[in-house]
Tab-separated table of C-alpha atoms in Angstrom:
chain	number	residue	atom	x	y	z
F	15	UNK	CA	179.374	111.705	-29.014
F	16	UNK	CA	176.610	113.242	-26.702
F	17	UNK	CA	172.814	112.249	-27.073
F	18	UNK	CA	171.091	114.399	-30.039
F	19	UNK	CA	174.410	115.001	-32.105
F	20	UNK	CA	173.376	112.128	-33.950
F	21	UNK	CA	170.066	113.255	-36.219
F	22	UNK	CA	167.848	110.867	-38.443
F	23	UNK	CA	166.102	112.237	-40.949
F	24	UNK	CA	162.080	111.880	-40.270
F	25	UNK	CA	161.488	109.401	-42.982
F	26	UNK	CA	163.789	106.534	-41.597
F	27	UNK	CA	161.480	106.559	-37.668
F	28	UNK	CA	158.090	107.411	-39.044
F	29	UNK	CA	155.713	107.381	-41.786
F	30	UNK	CA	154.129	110.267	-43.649
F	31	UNK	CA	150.953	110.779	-45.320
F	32	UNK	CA	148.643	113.559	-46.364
F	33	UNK	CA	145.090	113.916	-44.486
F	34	UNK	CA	141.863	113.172	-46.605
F	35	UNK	CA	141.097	115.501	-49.748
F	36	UNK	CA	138.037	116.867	-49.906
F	37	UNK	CA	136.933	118.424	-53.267
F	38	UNK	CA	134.685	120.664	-51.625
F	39	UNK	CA	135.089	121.723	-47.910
F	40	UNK	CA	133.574	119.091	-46.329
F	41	UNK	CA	129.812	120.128	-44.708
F	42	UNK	CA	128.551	119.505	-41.209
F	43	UNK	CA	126.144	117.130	-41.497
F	44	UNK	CA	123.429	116.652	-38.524
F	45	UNK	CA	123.833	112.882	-37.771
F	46	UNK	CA	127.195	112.956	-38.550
F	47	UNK	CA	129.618	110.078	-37.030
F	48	UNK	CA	132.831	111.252	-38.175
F	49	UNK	CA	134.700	114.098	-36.673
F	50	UNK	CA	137.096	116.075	-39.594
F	51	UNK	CA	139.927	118.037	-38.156
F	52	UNK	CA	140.795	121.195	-39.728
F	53	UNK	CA	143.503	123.664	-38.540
F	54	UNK	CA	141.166	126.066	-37.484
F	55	UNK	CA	140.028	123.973	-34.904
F	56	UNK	CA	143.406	123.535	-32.629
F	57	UNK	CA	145.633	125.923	-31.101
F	58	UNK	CA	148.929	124.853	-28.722
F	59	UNK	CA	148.533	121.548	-29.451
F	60	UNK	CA	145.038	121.440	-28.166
F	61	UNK	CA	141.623	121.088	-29.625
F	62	UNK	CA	139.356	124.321	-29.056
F	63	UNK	CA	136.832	124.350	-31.577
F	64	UNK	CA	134.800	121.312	-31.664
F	65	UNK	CA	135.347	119.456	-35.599
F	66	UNK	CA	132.868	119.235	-37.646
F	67	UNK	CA	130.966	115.522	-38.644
F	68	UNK	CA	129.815	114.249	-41.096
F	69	UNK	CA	129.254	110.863	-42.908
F	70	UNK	CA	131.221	108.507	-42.615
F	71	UNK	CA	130.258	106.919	-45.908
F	72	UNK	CA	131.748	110.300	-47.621
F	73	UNK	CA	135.472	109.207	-47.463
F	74	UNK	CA	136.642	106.363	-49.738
F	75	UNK	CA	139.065	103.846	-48.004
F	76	UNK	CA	138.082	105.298	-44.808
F	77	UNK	CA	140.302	102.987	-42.923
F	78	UNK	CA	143.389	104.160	-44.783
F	79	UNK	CA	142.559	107.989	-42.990
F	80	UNK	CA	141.589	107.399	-39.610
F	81	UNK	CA	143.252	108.598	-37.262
F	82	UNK	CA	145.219	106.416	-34.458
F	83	UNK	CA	146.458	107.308	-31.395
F	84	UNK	CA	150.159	108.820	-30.966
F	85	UNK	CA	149.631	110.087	-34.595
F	86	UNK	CA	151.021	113.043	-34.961
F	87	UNK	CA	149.378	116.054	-37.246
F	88	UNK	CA	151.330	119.160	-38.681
F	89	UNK	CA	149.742	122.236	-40.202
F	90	UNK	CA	151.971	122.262	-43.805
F	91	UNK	CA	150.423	126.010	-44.945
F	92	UNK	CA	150.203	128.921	-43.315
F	93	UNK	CA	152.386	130.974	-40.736
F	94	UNK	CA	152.930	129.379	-37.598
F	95	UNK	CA	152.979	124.772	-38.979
F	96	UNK	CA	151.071	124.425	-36.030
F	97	UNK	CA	151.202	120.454	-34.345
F	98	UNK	CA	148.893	118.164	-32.444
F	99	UNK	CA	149.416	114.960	-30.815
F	100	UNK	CA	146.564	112.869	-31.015
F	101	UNK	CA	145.244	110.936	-28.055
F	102	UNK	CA	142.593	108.992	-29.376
F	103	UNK	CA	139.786	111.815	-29.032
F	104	UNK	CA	137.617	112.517	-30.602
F	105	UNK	CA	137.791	108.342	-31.094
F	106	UNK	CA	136.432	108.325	-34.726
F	107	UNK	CA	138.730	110.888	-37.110
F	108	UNK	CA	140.471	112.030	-39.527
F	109	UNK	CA	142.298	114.995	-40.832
F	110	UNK	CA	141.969	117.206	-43.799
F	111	UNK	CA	144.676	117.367	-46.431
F	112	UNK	CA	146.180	120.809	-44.567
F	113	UNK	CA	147.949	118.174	-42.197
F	114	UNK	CA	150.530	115.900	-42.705
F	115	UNK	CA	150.065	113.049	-40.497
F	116	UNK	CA	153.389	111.371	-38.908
F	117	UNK	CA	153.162	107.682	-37.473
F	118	UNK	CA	155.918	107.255	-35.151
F	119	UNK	CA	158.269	104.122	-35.614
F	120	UNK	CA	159.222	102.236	-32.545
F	121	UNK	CA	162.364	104.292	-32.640
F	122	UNK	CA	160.468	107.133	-31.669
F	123	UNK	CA	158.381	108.390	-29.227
F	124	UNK	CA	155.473	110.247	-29.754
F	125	UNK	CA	155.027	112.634	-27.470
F	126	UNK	CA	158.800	113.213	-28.025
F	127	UNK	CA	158.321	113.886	-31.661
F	128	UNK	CA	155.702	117.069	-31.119
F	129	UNK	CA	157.713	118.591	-28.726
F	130	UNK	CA	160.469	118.940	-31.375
F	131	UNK	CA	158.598	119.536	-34.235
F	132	UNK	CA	157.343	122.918	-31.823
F	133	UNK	CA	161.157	123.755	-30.856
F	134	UNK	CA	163.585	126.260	-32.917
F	135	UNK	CA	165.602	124.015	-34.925
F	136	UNK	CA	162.427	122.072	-36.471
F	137	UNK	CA	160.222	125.510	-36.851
F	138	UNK	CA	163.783	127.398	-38.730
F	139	UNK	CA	164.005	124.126	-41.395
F	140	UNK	CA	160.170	124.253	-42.202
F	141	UNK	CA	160.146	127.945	-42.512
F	142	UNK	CA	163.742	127.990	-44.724
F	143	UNK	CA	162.417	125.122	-46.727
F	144	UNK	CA	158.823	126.340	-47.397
F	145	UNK	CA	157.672	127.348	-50.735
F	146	UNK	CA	158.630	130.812	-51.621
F	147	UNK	CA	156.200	131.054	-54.584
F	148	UNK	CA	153.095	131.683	-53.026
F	149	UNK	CA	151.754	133.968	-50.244
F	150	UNK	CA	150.533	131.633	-47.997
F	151	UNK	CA	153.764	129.868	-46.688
F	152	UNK	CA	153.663	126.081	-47.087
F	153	UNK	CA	156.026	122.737	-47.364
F	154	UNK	CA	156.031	119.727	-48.782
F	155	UNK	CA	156.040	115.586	-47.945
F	156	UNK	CA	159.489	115.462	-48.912
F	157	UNK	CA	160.735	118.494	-47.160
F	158	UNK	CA	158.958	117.300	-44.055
F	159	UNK	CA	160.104	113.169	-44.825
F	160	UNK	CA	164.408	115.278	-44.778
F	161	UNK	CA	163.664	117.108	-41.064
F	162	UNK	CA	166.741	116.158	-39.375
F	163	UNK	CA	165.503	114.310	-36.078
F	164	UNK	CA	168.355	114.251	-32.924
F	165	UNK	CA	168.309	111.033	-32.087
F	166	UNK	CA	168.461	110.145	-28.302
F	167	UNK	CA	167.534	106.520	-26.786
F	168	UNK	CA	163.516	105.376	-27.070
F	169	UNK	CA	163.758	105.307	-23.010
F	170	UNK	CA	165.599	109.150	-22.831
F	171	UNK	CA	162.601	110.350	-25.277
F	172	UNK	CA	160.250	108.575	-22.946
F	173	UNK	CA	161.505	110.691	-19.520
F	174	UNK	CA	161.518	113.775	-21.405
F	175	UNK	CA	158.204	113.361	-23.063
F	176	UNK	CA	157.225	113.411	-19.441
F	177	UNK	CA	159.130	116.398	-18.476
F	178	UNK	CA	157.151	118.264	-20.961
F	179	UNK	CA	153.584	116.818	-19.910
F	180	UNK	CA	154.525	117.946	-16.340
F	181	UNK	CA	154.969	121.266	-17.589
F	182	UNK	CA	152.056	121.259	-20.069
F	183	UNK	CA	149.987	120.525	-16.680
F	184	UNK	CA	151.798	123.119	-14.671
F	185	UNK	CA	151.287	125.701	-17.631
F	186	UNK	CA	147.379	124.871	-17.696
F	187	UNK	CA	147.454	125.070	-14.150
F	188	UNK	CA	148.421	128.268	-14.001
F	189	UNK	CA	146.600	129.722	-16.690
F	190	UNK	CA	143.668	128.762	-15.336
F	191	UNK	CA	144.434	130.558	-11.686
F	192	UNK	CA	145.419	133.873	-13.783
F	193	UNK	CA	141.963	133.901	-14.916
F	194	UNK	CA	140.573	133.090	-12.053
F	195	UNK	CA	142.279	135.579	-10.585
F	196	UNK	CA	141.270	138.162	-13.392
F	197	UNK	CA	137.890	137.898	-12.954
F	198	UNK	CA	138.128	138.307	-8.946
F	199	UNK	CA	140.105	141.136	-9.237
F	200	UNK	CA	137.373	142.364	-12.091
F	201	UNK	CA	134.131	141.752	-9.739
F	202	UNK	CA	136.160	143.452	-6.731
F	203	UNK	CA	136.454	146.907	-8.919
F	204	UNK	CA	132.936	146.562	-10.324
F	205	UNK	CA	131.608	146.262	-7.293
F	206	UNK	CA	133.900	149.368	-5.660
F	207	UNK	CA	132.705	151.221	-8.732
F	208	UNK	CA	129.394	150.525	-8.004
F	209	UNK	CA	129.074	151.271	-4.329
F	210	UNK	CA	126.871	154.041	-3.301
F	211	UNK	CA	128.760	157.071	-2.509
């Protein structure tokens, strides 16, 4: 048997919960020292609009919602069930009840675990086993608690966690000489279009 024919469903390496409910969206609040995550504010995996605070006093059993590091959150309405692997920043969070939020066992890695929740197999099971009824796509706890995991040792996952950071890096890397780029190659026609005839 080769490495990943063997698959474990998600519930037997990690535990699931829902983020905090809110029965109102929750408010920014000026002296706020609690950061609430909602899925408007990440996009590939990264954090790009800064979360709201508020009070911490607002959640009951706040302890029970915080966020800890190596969580990882997944989007469980909408169109794309976007993920994000939390590092520990912003240090004081949680997430709203649009995430589930996966704590890894110590049969699996992390970093491993949102890389395959953003590959093929994992994105066609959420999307066949999302709720048909409404018109905003969305899945459950126990759909998401039966995602068939391929199992591969804790020390393979570990290497190609790595293998993907690299490339993460590379990826930013690039993207950010592209733009770079961009706007040289912008300035260099302004200024040709503006040059005195």
């Amino acid at each position: 048997m080769k490495n990943g024919d063997l698959t474990i469903p998600l519930k037997e390496l990690a535990t699931i919960r829902t983020g905090q409910t809110f029965k109102t969206a929750p408010q920014p609040t000026e002296h706020g020292d609690l950061s609430v995550l909602l899925p408007r504010d990440l996009s590939d995996g990264k954090i790009v609009i800064p979360p709201i605070m508020i009070n911490s006093g607002e959640v009951p059993a706040l302890n029970n919602h915080l966020l800890k590091k190596d969580d990882v959150l997944i989007v469980n309405k909408g169109s794309r069930f976007g993920s994000f692997l939390y590092s520990n920043s912003p240090a004081f969070a949680i997430a709203t009840s649009s995430f589930f939020v996966i704590t890894p066992g110590p049969d699996l890695q992390a970093s491993y675990l949102y890389w395959y929740l953003n590959q093929p197999p994992a994105r066609h099971y959420l999307t066949q086993h999302a709720a048909a009824s409404t018109t905003i796509p969305s899945f459950t706890k126990p759909v998401l608690a039966n995602l068939p995991i391929p199992i591969v040792p804790v020390e393979e996952q570990e290497h190609l966690a790595s293998v993907f950071r690299e490339f993460q890096q590379e990826r930013d890397l690039l993207s950010m000489l592209m733009k770079n780029r961009e706007q040289l190659c912008d300035s260099y026609i302004w200024e040709r279009i503006k040059k005195p005839a």
